[in-house]
Coordinates of C-alpha atoms in Angstrom, one line a residue:
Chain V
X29 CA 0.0 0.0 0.0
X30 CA 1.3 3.4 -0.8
X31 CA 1.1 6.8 1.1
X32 CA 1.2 10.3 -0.3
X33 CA 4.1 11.0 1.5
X34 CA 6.0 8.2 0.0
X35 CA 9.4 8.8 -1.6
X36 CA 10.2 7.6 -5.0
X37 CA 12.2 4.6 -5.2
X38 CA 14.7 3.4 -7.5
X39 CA 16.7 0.3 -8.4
X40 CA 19.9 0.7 -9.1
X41 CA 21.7 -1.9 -9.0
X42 CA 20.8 -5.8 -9.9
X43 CA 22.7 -9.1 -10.3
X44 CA 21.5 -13.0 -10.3
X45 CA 23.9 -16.1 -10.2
X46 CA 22.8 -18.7 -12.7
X47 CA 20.2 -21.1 -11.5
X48 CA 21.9 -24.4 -11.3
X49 CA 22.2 -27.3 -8.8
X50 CA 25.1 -26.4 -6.7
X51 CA 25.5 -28.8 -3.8
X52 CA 29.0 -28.2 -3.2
X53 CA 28.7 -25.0 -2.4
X54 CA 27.6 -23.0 0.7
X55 CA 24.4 -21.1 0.7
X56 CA 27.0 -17.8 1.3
X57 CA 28.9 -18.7 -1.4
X58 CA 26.1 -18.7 -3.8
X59 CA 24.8 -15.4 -2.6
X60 CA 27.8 -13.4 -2.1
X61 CA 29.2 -12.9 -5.4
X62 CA 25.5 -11.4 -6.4
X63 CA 25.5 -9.0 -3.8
X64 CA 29.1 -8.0 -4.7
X65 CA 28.1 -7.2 -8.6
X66 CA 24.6 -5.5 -7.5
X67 CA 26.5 -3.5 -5.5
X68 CA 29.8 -2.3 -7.6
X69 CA 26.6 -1.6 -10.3
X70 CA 24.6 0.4 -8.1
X71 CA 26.9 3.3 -8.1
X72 CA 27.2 2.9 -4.1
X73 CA 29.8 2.0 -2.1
X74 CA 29.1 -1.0 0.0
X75 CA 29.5 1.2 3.3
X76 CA 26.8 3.1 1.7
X77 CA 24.0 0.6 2.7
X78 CA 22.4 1.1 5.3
X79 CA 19.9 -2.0 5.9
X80 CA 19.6 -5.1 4.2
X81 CA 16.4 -7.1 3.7
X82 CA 17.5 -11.2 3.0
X83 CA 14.3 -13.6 1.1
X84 CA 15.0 -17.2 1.8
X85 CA 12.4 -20.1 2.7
X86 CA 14.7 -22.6 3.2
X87 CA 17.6 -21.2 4.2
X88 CA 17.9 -21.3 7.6
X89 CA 18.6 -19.1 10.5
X90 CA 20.1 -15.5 10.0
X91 CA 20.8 -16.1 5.6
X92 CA 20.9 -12.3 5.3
X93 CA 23.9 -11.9 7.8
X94 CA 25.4 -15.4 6.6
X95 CA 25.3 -14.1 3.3
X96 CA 26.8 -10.3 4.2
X97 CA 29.7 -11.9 6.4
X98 CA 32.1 -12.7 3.4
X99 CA 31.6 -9.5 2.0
X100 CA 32.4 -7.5 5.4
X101 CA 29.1 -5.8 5.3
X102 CA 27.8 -6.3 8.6
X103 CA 27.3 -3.9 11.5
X104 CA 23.7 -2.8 9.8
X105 CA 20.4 -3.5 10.0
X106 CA 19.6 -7.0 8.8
X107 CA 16.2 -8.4 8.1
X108 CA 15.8 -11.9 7.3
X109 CA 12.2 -12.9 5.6
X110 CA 10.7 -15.9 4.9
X111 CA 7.3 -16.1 3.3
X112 CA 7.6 -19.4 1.0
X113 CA 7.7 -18.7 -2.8
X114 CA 7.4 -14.8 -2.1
X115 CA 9.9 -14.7 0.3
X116 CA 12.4 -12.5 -1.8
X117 CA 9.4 -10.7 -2.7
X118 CA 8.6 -9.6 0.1
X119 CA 11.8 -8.6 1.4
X120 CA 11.9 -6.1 -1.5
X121 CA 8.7 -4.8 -0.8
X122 CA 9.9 -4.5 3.0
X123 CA 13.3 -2.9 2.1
X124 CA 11.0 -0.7 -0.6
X125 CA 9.1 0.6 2.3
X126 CA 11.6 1.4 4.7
X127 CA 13.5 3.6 2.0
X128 CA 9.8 5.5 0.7
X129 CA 8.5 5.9 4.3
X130 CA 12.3 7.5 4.8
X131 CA 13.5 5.1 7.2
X132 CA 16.6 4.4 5.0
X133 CA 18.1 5.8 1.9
X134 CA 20.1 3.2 0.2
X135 CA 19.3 -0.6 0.9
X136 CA 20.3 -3.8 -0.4
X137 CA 17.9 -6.9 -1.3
X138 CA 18.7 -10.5 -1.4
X139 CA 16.8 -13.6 -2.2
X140 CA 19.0 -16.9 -2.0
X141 CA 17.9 -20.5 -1.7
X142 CA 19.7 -23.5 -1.5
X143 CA 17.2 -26.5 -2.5
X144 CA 19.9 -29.2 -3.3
X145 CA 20.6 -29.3 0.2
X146 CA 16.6 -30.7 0.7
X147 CA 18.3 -34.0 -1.2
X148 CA 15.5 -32.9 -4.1
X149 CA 12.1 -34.4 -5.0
X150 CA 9.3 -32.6 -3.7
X151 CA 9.5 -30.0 -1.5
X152 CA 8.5 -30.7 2.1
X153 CA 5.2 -30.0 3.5
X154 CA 4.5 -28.5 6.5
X155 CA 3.7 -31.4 8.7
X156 CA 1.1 -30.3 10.8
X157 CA -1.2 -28.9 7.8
X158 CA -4.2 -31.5 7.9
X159 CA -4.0 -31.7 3.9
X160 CA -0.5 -32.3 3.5
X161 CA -0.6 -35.6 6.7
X162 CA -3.8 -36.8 3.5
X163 CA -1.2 -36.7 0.9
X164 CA -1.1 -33.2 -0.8
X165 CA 1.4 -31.7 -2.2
X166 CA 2.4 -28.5 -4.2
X167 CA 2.2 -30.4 -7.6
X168 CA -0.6 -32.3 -6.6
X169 CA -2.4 -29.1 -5.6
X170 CA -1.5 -27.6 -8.9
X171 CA -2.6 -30.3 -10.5
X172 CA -6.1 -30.3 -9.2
X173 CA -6.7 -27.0 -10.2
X174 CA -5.1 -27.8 -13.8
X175 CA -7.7 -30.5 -13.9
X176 CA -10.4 -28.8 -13.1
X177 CA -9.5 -25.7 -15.5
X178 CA -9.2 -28.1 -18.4
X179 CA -12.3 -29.8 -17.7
X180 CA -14.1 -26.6 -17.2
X181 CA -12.3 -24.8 -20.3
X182 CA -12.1 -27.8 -22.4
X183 CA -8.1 -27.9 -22.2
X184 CA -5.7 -30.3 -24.0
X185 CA -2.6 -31.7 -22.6
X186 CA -1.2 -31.0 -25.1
X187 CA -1.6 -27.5 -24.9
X188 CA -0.9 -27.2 -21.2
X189 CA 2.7 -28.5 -22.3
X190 CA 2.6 -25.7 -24.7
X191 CA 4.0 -23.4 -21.5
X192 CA 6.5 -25.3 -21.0
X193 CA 7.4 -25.3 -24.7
X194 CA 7.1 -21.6 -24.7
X195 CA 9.3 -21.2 -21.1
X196 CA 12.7 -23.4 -22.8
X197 CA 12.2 -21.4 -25.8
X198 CA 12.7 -18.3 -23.9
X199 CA 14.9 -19.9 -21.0
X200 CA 17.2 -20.9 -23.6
X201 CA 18.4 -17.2 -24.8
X202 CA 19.1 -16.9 -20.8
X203 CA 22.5 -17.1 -20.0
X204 CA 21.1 -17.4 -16.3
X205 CA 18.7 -20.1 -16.7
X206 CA 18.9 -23.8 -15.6
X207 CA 17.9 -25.1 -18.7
X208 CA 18.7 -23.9 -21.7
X209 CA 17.6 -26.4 -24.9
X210 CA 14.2 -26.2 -26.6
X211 CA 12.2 -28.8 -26.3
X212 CA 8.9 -30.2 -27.7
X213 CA 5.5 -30.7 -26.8
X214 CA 6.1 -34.5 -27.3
X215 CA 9.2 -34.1 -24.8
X216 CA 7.3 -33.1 -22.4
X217 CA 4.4 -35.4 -22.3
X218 CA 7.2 -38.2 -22.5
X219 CA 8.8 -37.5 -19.6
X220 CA 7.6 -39.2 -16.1
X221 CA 4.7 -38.3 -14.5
X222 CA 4.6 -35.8 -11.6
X223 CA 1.7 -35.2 -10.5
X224 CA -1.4 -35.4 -13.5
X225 CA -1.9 -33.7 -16.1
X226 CA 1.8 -33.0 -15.3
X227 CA 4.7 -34.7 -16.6
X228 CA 8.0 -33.7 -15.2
X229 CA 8.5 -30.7 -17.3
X230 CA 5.7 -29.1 -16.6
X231 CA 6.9 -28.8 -13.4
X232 CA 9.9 -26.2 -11.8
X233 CA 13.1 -27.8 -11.3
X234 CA 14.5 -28.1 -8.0
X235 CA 18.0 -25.7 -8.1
X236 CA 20.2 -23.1 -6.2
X237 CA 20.8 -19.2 -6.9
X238 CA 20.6 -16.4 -5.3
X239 CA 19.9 -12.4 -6.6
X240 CA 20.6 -8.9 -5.6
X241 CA 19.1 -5.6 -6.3
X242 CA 20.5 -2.4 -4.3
X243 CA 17.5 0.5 -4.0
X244 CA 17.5 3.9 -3.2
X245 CA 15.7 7.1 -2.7
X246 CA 15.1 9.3 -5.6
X247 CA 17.1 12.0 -4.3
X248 CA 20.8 9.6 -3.6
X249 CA 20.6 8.5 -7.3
X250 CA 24.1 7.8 -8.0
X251 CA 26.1 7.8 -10.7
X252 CA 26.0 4.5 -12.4
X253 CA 28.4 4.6 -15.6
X254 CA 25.4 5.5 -17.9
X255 CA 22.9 3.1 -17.0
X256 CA 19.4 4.1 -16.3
X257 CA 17.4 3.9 -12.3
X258 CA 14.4 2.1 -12.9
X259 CA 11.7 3.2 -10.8
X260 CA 9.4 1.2 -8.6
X261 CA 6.3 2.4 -9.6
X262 CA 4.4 0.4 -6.8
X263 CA 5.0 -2.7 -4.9
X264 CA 1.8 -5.1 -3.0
X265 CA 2.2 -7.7 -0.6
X266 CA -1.3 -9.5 0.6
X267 CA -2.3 -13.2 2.1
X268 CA -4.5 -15.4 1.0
X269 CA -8.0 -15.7 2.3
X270 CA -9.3 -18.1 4.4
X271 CA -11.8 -19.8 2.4
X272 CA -12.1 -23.5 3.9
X273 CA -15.3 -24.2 2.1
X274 CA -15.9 -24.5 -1.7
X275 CA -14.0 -22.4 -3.7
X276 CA -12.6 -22.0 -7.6
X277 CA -9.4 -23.4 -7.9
X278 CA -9.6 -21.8 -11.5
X279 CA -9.2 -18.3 -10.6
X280 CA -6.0 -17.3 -7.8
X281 CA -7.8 -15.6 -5.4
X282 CA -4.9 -14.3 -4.2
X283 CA -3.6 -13.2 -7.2
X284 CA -6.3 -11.2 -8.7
X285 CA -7.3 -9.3 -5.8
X286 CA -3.5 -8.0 -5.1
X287 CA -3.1 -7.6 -9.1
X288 CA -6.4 -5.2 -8.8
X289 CA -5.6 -3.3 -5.9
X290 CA -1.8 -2.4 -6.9
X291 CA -3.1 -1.5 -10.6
X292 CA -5.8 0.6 -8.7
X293 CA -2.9 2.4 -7.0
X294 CA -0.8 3.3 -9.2
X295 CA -3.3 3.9 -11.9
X296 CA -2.7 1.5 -14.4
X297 CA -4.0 -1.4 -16.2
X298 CA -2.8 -4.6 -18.0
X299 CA -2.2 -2.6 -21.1
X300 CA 0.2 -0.6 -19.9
X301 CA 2.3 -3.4 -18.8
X302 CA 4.9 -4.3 -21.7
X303 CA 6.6 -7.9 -20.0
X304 CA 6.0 -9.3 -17.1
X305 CA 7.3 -12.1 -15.3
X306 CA 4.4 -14.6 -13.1
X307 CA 4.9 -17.2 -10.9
X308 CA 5.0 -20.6 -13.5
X309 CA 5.4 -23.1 -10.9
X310 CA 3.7 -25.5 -13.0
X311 CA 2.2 -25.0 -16.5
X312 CA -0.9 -24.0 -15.4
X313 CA 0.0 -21.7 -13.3
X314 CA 0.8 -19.5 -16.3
X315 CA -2.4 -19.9 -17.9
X316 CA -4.1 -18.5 -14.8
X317 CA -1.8 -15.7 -14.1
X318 CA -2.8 -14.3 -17.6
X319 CA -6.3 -14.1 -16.7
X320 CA -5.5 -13.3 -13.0
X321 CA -3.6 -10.0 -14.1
X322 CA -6.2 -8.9 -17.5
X323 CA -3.8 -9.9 -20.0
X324 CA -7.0 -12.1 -21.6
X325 CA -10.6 -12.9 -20.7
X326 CA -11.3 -15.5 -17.9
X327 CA -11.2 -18.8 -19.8
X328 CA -8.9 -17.4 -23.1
X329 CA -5.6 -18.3 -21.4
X330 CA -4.7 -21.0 -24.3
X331 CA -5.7 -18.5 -26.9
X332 CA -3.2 -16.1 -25.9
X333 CA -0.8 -18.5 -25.4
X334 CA -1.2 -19.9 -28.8
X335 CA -1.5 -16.8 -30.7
X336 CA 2.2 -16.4 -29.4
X337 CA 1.2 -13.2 -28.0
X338 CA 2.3 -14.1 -24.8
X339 CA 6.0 -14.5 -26.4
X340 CA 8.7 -12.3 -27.1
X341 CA 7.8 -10.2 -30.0
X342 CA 4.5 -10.3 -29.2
X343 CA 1.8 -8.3 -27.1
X344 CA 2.7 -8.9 -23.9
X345 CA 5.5 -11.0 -23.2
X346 CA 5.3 -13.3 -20.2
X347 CA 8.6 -14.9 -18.5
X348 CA 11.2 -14.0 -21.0
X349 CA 14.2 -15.5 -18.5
X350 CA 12.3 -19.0 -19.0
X351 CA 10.7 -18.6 -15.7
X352 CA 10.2 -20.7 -13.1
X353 CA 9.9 -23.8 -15.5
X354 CA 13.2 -23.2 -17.2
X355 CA 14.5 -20.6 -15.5
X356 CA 14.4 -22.6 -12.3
X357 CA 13.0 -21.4 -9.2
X358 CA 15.1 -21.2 -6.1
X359 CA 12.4 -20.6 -3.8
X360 CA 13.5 -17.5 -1.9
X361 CA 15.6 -16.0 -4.8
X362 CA 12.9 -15.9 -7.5
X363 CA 11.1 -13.2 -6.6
X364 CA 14.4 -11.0 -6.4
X365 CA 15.7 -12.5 -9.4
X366 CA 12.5 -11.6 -10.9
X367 CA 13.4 -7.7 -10.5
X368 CA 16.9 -8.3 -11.8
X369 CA 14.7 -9.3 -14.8
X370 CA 12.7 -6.4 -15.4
X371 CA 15.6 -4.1 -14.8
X372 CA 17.6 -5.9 -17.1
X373 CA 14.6 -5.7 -19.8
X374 CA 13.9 -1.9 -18.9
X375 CA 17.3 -1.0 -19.2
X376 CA 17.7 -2.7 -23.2
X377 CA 20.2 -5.1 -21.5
X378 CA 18.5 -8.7 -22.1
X379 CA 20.2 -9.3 -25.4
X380 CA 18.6 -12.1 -27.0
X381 CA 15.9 -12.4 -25.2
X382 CA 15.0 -8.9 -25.2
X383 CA 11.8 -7.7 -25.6
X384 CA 12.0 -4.2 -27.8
X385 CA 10.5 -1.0 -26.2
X386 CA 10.1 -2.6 -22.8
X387 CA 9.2 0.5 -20.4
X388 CA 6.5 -1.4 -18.1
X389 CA 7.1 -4.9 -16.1
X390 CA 5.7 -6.6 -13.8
X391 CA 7.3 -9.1 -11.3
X392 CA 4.8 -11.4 -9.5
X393 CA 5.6 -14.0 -6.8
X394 CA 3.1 -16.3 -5.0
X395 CA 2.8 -19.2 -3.1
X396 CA 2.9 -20.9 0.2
X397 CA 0.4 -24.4 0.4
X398 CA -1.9 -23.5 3.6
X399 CA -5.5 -25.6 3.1
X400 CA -7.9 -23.3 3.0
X401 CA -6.1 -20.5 1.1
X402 CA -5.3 -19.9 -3.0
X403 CA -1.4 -19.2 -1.7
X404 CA 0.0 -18.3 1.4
X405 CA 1.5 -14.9 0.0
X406 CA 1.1 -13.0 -3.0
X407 CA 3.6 -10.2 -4.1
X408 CA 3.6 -7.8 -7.2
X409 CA 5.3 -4.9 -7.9
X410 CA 5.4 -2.7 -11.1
X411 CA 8.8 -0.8 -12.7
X412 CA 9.3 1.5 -15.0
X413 CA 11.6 3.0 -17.0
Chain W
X9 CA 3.9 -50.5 17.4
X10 CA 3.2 -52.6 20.0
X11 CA 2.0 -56.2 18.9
X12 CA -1.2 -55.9 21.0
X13 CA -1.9 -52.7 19.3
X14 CA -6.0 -51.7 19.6
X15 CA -7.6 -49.6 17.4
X16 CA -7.7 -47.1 19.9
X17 CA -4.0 -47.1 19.4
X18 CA -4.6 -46.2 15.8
X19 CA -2.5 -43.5 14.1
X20 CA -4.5 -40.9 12.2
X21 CA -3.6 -38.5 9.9
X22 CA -6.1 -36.1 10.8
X23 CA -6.9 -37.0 14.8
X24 CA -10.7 -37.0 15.7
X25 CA -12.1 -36.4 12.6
X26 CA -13.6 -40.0 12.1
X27 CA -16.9 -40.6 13.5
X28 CA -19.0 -43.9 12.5
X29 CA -22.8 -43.7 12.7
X30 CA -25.0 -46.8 14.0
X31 CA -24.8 -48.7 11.3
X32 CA -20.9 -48.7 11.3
X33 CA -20.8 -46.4 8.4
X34 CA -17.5 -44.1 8.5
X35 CA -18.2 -40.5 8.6
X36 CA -16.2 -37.3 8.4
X37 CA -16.5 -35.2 11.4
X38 CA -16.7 -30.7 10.4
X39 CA -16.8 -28.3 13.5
X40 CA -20.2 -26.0 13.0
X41 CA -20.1 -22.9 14.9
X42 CA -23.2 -23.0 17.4
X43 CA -23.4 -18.6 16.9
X44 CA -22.4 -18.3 13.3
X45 CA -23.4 -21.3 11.9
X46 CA -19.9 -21.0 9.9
X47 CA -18.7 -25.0 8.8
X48 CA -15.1 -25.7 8.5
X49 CA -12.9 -29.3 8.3
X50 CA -11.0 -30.4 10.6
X51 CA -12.9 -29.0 13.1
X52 CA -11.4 -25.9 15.0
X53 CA -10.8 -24.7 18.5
X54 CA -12.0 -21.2 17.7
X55 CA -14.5 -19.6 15.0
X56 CA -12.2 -18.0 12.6
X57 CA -15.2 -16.3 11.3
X58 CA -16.7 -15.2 14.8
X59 CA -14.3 -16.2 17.4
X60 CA -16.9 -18.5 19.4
X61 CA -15.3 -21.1 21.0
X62 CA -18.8 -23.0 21.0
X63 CA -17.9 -25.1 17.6
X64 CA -19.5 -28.2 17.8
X65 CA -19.0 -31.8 16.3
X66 CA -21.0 -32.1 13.1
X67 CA -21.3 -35.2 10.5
X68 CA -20.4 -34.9 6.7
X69 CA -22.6 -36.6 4.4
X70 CA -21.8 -39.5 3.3
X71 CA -21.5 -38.8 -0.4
X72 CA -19.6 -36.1 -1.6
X73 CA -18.8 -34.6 -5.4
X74 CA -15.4 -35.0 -6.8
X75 CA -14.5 -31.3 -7.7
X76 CA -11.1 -32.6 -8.5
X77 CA -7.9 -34.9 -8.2
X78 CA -4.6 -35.9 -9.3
X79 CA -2.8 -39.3 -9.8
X80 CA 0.2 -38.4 -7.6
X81 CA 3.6 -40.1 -8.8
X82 CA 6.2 -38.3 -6.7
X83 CA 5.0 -38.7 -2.6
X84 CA 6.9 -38.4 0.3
X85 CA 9.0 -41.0 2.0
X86 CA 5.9 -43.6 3.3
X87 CA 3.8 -43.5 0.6
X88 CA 2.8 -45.8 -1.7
X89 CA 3.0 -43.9 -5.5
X90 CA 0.7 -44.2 -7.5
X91 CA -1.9 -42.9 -5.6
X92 CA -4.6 -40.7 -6.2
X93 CA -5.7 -37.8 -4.2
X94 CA -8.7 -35.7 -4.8
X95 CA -10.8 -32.5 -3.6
X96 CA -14.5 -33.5 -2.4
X97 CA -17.3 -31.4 -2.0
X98 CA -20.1 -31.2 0.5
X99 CA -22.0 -28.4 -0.7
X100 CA -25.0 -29.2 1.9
X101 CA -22.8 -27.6 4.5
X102 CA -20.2 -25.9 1.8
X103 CA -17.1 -27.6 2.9
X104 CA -14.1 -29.3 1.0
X105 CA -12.5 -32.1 2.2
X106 CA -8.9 -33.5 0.5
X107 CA -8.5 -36.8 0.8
X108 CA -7.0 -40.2 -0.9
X109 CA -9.2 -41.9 -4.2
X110 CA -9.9 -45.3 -4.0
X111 CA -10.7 -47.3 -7.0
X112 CA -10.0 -49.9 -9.4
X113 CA -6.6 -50.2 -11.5
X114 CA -6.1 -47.2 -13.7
X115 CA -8.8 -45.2 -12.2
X116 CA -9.3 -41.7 -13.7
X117 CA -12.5 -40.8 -12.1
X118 CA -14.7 -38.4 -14.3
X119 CA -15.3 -35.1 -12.3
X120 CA -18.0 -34.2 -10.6
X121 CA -18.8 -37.6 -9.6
X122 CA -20.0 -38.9 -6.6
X123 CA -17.7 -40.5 -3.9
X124 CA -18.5 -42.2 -1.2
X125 CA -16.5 -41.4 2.5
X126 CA -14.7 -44.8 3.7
X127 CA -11.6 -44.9 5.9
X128 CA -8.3 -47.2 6.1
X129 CA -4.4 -47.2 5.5
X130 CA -3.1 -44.1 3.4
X131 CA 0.6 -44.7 4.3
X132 CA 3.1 -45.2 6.7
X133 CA 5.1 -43.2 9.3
X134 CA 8.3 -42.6 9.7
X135 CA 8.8 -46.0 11.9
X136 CA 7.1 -47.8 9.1
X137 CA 3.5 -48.2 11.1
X138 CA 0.3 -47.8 9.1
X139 CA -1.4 -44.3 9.2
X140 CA -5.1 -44.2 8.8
X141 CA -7.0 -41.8 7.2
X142 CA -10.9 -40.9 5.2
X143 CA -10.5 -42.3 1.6
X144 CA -13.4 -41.8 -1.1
X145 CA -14.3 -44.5 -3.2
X146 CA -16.9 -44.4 -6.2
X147 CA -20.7 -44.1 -5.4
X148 CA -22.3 -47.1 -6.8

């Protein structure tokens, strides 16, 4: 939520590490690097920052200082946030706060997860959640709603692969990404079974990576060797509802009530936005965000998808890093690497993936399995050029 | 476990919310809030709707509509894969109840059928005892 007497906020500078599996190496030594390279391209010195605000779900105790120790950056403020999927999400949209309520002036973000060390498969439940002790899961949770929209919507699988066919085509102009071969719709229905409808590649990988962005307030812009701030034109951070009863699986509550209120805000729509990057845990996932944000009529997902308008080069291009499903999604860096995205797109710095003209993106993280709730947390902010 | 395990000794995935009626039938216990009326599953301690602390033991029918399900291939350490999980509806008392499918080989149920509430072994803890659970299986 913003405040009249906000300041205006800028990024500066933002860095990712590939996503990769990195078992060897410390959850430090994955994210220090990144914070080293956001930093030196921020224009700050690193005894310039002032707080720093550290996303990680399964990182453990105190990431943010583990992570700053190396780098001899400690002595500040350091706020460590977990909030599943979103939790580098929402330690932007913390550390954005504390800089436009004036707090702060100059802040660094981090989002670092390590999910090699989990020894891979699925990701762990929380043990006590009623739902999860009956057998659910996050793919089998995304599955039942992929169900249900293709039953409802009279969805192939073969076009629910189709994301994932669109994600490696993107994901492999990405330097950064965890996969980076094309592949076909046959590859994907070929390879094992997940959870149904989804074969494995319609499902994120498991990986490790970690991202940076440094943010200040729009009167400590620094010099920055010609490179552009990018403004955050608005940032929202909600929970899901608590719905126990019956509810659509086909629509993320979550999602489309903190899409409305932030576009309310800041006074924009979905045709304004020129990229944006969604949370594509799964393949369906996709398909709902675009309907979730107004990027196509409730039940037209597939259409856009297959007009290719949802590609580079075309209307409004969705996940142009590969996202989740190519990309790879280690949990508490996505939604900071997500940011590192859009600047890197807004600043005409994406190369071959970039998409021309860019001026608008939109990052959006969700997730967090509770029963009774679309997602546990839901973040999405807006930047501009 | 013991080898003179009782029922009573039992592990349940969800704890008290199995109740049987007369006839033996399995049934799923919801709480129902005796000032709101509000119905939720498991049953809670506290009203989340009204904060009454007066929520009180209420049966599930004994038929429920499939809104959903998947055939899970990837479970956690103690399960049995392939299994299939689903999302049941009650809408007489609008509540949604996840829970393990039950059926023949190869079962793909169609959606929106109707499933019938039964209980047994869904997997197996850590120490490789059975864990019990609900489990629908296809309405006749």
């Amino acid at each position: 939520m913003s405040h009249p007497s906000y300041r205006r906020v800028a990024v500066t500078g933002a860095a990712m590490s590939k996503f990769a599996k990195r078992p060897n190496d410390a959850t430090h030594d994955i994210a220090w690097p990144v914070i080293k390279q956001a930093i030196q391209m921020s224009g700050f010195d690193r005894r310039e920052i002032q707080a720093a605000y550290c996303g990680s779900a399964f990182g453990g105790r105190l990431v943010g200082q583990r992570a700053l120790r190396p780098l001899g950056m400690l002595g500040v403020p350091v706020v460590n946030c977990e909030n599943a999927c979103s939790s580098g999400a929402t330690a932007f949209r913390e550390a954005w706060l504390a800089v436009a309520a004036g707090l702060y002036d100059v802040v660094l973000v981090i989002g670092v997860d390590k999910l090699t060390a989990l020894g891979g498969g699925v990701l762990p439940g929380q043990a006590e959640c009623h739902e999860v002790a009956v057998g659910l899961s996050m793919p089998a949770l995304y599955a039942m709603r992929a169900r249900r929209y293709m039953h409802e919507h009279g969805v192939k699988v073969e076009q629910l692969a189709q994301v994932a066919v669109k994600a490696h085509r993107h994901g492999a102009r990405n330097p950064m990404a965890q996969f980076r071969t094309e592949i076909t719709v046959e590859e994907v229905l070929a390879s094992r079974p997940v959870a149904e409808p989804f074969t494995l590649m319609q499902c994120c990988p498991t990986g490790d990576g970690a991202g940076a962005v440094v943010i200040c307030a729009a009167d400590r812009i620094p010099a920055m060797g010609g490179r552009a701030p990018i403004w955050v034109a608005g940032t929202h951070l909600t929970s899901g509802i608590y719905t126990p009863g019956i509810r659509d699986m086909t629509t993320p509550e979550i999602t489309v009530r903190g899409a409305k209120a932030l576009y309310e805000e800041i006074g924009i729509g979905p045709d304004d936005i020129d990229l944006a990057e969604v949370h594509d845990a799964f393949t369906i996932a996709e398909l709902l965000y675009y309907e979730a944000f107004g990027f196509c009529e409730r039940g037209g997902a597939v259409d856009l998808l297959m007009s290719g308008n949802s590609s580079i080069g075309g209307r409004i291009p969705v996940n142009p890093c590969g996202g989740l499903l190519c990309k790879g999604h280690p949990v508490g860096a996505t939604g900071v690497a997500q940011i590192v995205e859009i600047v890197t797109q807004l600043r005409g710095e994406a190369e071959a993936r970039q998409v021309e003209g860019a001026r608008v993106g939109l990052a959006h993280c969700t997730g967090g399995g509770i029963a009774g709730l679309d997602h546990g947390a839901c973040a999405i902010t807006v930047l501009t050029r | 476990m013991s080898e003179d395990s009782t029922a009573a000794e039992q592990i349940w995935a969800v704890p008290d919310a199995i109740d049987h009626d007369s006839d033996g039938v399995p049934r799923l216990v919801a709480g129902h809030c005796a000032h709101c009326v509000a119905t939720y599953y498991p049953r809670p301690q506290l009203c989340p709707t009204c904060w009454s602390e007066d929520v009180r033991k209420v049966m599930l029918p004994r038929v429920g509509r499939l809104y959903s399900y998947s055939v899970v291939h990837t479970g956690r350490a103690g399960w049995q894969t392939p299994y299939l999980l689903g999302a049941v509806d009650f809408p007489e008392i609008n509540t949604r109840v996840v829970g393990v499918l039950k059926g023949p080989p190869d079962w793909r149920p169609a959606l929106d059928s109707s499933v019938r509430v039964g209980v047994g072994q869904i997997c197996s803890d850590a120490k490789g005892a059975p864990v019990f659970a609900h489990q629908f299986h296809l309405e006749n």
